[in-house]
Coordinates of C-alpha atoms in Angstrom, one line a residue:
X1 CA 191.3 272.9 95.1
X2 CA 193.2 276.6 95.1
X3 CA 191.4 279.7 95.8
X4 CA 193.3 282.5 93.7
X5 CA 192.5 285.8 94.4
X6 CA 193.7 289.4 94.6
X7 CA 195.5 290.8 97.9
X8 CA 197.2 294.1 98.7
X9 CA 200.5 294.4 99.5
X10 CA 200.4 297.5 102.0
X11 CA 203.9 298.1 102.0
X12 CA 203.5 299.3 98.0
X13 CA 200.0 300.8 99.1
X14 CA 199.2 304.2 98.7
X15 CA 196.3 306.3 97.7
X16 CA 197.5 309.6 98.0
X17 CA 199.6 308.8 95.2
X18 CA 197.4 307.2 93.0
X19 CA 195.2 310.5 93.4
X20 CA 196.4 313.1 95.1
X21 CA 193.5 315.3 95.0
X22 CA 190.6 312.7 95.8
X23 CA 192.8 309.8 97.3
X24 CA 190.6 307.1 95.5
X25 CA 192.2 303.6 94.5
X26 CA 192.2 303.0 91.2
X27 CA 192.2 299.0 91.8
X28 CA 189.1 299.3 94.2
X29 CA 187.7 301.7 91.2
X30 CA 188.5 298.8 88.8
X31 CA 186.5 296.1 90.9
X32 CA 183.4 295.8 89.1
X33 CA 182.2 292.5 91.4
X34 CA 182.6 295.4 94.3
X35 CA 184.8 292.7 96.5
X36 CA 187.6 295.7 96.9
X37 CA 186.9 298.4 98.5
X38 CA 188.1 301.3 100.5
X39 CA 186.2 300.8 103.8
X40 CA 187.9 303.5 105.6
X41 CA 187.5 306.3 103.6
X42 CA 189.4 307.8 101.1
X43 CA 193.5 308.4 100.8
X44 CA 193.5 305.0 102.8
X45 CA 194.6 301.4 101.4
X46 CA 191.5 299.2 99.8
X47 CA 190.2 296.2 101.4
X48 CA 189.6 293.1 99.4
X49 CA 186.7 290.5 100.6
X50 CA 188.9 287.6 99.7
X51 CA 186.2 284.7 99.5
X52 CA 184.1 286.9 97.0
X53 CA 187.0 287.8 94.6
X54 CA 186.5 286.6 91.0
X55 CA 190.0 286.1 89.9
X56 CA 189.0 289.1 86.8
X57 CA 192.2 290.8 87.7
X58 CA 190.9 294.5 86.6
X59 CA 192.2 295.7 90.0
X60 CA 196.0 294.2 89.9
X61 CA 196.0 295.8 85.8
X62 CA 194.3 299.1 87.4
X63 CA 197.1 299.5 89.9
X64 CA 199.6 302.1 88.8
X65 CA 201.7 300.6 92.3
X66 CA 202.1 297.5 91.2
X67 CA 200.5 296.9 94.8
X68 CA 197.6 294.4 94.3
X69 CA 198.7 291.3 93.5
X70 CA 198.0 287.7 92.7
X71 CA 197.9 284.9 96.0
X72 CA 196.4 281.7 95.5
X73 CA 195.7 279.3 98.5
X74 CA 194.7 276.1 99.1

């Protein structure tokens, strides 16, 4: 069976241009199952709790990066 979920490519990664002022990700905003998140603070790169992701794909839509992406596994 394949697990799909999201993952973040950190080399397109980037907070402080997806807000400038607060440094929030919009994908981890987007998450609504709370399974991305920025850990660290803000202005640095979400984390995604890969074994709870739902496969909704609000954060890889919400991404103005193009940075969260698709991986499936098996």
């Amino acid at each position: 069976m394949k697990k799909t979920f999201s993952y973040v490519n950190y080399q397109k990664c980037d907070p402080k241009r997806c807000d400038p002022e607060k440094g929030i990700c919009k994908a981890a905003s987007a998450c609504t199952h709370g399974v991305m998140k920025q850990i660290d603070g803000a202005f640095e790169p979400p984390v995604v709790f890969q074994d709870m992701c739902m496969s909704c794909w609000d954060c890889v839509e919400a991404c103005p990066l193009e940075a969260v992406e698709r991986k499936s596994i098996s």
